[in-house]
Short mmCIF file of N, CA and C in Angstrom, two decimals:
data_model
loop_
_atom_site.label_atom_id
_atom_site.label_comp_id
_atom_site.label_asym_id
_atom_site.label_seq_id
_atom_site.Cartn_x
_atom_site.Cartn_y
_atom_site.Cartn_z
N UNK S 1 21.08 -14.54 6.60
CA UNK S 1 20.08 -13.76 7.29
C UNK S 1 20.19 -12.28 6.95
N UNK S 2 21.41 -11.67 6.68
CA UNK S 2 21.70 -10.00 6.15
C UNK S 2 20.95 -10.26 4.93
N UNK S 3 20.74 -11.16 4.14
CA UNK S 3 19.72 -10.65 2.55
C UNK S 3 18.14 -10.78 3.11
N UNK S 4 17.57 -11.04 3.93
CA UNK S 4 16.07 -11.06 4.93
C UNK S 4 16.33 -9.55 5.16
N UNK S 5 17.17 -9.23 6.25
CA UNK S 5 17.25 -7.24 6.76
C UNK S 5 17.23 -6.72 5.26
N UNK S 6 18.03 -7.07 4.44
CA UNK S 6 18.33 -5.47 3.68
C UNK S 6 17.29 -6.28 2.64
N UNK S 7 16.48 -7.06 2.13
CA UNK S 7 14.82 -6.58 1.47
C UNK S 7 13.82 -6.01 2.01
N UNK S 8 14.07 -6.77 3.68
CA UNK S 8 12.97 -6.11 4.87
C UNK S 8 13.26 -4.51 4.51
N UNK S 9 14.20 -3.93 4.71
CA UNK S 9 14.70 -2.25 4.55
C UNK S 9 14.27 -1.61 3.58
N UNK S 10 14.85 -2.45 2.36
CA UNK S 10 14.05 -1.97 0.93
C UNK S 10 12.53 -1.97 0.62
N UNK S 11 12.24 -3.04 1.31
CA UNK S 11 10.94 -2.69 1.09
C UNK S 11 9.99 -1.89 1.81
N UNK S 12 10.16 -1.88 2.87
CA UNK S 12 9.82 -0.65 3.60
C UNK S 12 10.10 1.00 3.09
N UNK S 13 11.48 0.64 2.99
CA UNK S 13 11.50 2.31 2.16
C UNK S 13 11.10 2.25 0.61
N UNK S 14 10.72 1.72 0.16
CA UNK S 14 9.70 1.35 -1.23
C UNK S 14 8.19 1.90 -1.04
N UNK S 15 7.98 1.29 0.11
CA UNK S 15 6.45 1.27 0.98
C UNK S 15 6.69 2.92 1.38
N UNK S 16 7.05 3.31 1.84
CA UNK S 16 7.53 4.99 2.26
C UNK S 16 6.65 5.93 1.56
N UNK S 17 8.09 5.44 0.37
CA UNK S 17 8.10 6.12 -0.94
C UNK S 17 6.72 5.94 -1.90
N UNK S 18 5.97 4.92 -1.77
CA UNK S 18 4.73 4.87 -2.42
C UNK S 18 3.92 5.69 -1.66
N UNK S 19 3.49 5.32 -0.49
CA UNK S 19 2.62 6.13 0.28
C UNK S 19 3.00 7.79 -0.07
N UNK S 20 4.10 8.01 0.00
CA UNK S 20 3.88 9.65 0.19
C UNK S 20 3.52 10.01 -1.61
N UNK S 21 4.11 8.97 -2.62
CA UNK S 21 3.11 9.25 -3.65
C UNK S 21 1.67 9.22 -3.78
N UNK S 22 1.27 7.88 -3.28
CA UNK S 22 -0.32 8.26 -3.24
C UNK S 22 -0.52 9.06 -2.49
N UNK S 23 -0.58 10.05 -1.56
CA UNK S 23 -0.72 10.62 -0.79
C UNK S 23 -0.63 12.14 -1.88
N UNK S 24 0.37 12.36 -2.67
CA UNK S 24 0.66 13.29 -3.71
C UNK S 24 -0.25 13.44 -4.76
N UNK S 25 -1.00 11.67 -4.93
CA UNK S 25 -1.73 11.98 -6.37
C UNK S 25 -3.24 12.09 -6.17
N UNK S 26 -3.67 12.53 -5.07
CA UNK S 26 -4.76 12.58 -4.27
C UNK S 26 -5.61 13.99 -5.18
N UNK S 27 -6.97 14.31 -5.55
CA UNK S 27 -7.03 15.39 -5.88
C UNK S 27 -7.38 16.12 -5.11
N UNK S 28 -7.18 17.97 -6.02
CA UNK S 28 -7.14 18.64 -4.97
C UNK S 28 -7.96 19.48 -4.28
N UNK S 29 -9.09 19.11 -4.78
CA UNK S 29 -10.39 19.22 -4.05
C UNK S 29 -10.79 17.86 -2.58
N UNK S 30 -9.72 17.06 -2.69
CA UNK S 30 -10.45 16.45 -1.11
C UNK S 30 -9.14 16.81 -0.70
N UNK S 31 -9.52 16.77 0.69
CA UNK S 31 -9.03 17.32 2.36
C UNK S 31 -7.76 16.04 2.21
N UNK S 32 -6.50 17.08 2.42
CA UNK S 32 -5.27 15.50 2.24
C UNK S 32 -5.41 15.41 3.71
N UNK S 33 -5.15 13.98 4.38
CA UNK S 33 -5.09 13.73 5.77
C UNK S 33 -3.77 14.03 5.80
N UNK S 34 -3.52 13.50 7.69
CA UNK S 34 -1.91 14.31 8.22
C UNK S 34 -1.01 13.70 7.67
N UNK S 35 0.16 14.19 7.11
CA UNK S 35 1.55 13.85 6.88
C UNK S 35 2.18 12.58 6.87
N UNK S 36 1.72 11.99 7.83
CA UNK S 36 2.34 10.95 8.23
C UNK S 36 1.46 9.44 7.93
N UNK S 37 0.01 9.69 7.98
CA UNK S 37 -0.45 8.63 7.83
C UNK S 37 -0.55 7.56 6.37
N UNK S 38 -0.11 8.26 4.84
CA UNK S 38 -0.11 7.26 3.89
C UNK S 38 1.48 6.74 4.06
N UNK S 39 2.65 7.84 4.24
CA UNK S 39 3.92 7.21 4.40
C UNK S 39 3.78 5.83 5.47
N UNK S 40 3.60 6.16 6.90
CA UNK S 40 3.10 4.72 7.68
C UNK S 40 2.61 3.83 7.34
N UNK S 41 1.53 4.05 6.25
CA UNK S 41 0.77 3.03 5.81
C UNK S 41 1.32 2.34 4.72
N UNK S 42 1.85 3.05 4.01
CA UNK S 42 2.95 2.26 3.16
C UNK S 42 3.68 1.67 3.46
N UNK S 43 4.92 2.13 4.60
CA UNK S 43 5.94 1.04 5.04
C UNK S 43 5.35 0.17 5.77
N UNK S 44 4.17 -0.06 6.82
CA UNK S 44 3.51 -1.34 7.09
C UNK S 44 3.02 -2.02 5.68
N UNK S 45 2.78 -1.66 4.87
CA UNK S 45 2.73 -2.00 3.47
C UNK S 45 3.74 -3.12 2.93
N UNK S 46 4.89 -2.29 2.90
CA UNK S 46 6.23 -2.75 3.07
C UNK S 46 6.72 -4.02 3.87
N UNK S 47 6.36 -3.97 5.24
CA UNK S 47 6.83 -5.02 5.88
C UNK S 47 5.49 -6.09 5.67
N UNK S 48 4.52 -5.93 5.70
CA UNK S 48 3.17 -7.20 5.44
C UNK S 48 3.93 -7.51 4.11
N UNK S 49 3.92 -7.12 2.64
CA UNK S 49 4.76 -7.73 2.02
C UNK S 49 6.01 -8.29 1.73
N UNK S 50 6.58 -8.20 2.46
CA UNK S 50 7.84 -8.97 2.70
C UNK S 50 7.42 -10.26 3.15
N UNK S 51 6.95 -9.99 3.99
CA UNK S 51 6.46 -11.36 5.19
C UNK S 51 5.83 -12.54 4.25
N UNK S 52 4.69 -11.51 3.67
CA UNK S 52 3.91 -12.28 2.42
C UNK S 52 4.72 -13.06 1.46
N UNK S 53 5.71 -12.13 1.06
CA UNK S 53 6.20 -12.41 0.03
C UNK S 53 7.42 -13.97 0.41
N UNK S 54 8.16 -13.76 1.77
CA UNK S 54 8.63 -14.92 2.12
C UNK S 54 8.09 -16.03 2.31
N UNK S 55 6.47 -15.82 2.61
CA UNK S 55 5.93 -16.95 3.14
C UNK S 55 6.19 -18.03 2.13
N UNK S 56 5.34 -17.03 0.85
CA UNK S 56 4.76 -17.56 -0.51
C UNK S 56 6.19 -18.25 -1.41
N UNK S 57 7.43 -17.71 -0.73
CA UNK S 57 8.62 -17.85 -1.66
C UNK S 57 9.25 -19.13 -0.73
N UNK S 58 9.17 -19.68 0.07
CA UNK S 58 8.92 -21.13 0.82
C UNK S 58 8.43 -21.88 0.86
N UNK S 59 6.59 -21.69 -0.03
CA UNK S 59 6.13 -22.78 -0.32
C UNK S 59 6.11 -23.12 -1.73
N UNK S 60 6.02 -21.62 -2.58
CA UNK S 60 5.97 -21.89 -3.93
C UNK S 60 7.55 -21.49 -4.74
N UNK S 61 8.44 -20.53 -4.36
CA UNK S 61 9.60 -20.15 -5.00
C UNK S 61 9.17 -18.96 -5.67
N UNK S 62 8.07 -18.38 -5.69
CA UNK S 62 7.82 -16.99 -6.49
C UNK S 62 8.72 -16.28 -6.78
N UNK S 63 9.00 -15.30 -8.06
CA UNK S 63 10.46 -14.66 -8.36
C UNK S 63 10.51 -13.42 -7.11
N UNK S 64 11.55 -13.07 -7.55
CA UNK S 64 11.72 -11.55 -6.54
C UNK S 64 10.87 -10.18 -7.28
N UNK S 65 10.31 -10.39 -8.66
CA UNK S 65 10.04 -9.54 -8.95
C UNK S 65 8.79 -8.83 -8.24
N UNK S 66 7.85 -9.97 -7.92
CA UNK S 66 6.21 -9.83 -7.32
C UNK S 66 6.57 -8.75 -5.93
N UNK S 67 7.57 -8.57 -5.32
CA UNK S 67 7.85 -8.23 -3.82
C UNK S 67 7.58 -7.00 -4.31
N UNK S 68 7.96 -5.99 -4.94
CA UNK S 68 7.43 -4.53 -5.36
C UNK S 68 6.37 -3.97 -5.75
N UNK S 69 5.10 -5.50 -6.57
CA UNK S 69 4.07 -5.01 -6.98
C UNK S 69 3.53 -5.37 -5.95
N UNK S 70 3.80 -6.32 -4.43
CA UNK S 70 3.00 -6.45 -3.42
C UNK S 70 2.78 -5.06 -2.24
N UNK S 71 3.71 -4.41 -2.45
CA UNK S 71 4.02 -3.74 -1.68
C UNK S 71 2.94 -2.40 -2.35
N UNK S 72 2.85 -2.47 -3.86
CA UNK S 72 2.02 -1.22 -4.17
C UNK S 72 0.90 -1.95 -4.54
N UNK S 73 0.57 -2.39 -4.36
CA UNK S 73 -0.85 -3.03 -4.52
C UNK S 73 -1.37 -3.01 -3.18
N UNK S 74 -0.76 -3.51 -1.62
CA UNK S 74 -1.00 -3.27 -0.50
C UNK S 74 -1.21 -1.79 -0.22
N UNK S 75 -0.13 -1.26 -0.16
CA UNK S 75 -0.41 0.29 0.21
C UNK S 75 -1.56 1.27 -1.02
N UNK S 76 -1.94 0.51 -2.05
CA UNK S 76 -3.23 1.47 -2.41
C UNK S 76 -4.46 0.66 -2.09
N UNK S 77 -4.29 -0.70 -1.67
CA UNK S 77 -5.58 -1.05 -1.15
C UNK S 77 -5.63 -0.43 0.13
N UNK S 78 -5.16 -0.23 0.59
CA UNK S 78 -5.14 0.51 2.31
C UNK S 78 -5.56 1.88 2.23
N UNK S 79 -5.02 2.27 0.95
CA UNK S 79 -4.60 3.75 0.91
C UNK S 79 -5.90 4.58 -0.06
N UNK S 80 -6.62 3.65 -0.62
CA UNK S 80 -7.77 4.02 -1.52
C UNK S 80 -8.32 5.00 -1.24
N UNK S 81 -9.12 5.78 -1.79
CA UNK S 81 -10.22 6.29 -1.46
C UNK S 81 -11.58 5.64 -1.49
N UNK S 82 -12.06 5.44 -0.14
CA UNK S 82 -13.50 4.72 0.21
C UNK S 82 -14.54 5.12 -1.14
N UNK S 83 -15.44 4.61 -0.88
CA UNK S 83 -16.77 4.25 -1.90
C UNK S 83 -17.53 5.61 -1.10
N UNK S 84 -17.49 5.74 0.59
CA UNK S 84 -18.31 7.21 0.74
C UNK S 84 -17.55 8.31 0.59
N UNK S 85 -16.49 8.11 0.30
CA UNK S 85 -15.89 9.70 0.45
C UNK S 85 -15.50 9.60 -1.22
N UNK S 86 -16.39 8.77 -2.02
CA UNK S 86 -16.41 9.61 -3.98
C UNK S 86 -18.08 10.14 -3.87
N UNK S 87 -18.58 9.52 -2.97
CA UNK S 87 -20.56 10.03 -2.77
C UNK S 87 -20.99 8.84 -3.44
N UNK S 88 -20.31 7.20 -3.25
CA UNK S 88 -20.97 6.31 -4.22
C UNK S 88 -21.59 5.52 -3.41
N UNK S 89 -21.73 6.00 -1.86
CA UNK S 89 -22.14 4.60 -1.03
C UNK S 89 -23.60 4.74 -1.02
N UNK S 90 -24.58 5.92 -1.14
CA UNK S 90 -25.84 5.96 -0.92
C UNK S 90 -26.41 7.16 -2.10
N UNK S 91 -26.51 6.31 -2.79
CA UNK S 91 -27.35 7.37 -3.98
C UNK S 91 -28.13 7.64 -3.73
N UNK S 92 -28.37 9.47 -3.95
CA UNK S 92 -29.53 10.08 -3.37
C UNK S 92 -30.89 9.86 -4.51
N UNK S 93 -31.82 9.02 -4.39
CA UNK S 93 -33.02 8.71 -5.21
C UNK S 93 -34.11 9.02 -4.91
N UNK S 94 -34.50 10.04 -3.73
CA UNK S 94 -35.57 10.62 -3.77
C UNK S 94 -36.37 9.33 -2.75
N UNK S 95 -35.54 8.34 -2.18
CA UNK S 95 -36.51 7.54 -1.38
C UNK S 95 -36.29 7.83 0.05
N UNK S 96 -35.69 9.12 0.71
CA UNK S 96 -35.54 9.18 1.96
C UNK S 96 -34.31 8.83 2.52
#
């Protein structure tokens, strides 16, 4: 059960550590939100992939490698920048 805690740990502080990168590679013309919210969102990042990653490694055996790209693949789908905040959700066409 101590190798469950210390991936749960790692991956969370993996998840951390991504978030406050995306959070870094943001440009710098949009408004960065507060401090805290891509790091959070990463380590919940972190722990949904773990979870994921055990489920999937109980029914199928998946390697250990996938647990790191789940974790950054989660925290930039979370962490994206929306479709309205690039100006792509309503093209202005002159119809009102």
């Amino acid at each position: 059960m101590s190798a469950f805690w210390t991936t749960l740990f790692m991956a969370v502080a993996f998840g951390l550590f991504s978030g406050m990168l995306l959070r870094l590679a943001r440009h710098r013309e949009e408004p960065r939100p507060s401090a805290w919210r891509h790091p959070l969102a990463g380590a919940a990042a972190g722990l949904v992939a773990t979870l994921l990653h055990q489920a999937v490694n109980w029914v199928t055996r998946v390697p250990d490698w996938v647990l790191p790209l789940l974790v950054i693949l989660l925290a930039w789908y979370w962490l994206r920048p929306r479709r309205e905040a690039l100006g792509l959700g309503h093209p202005d066409n002159g119809h009102g």
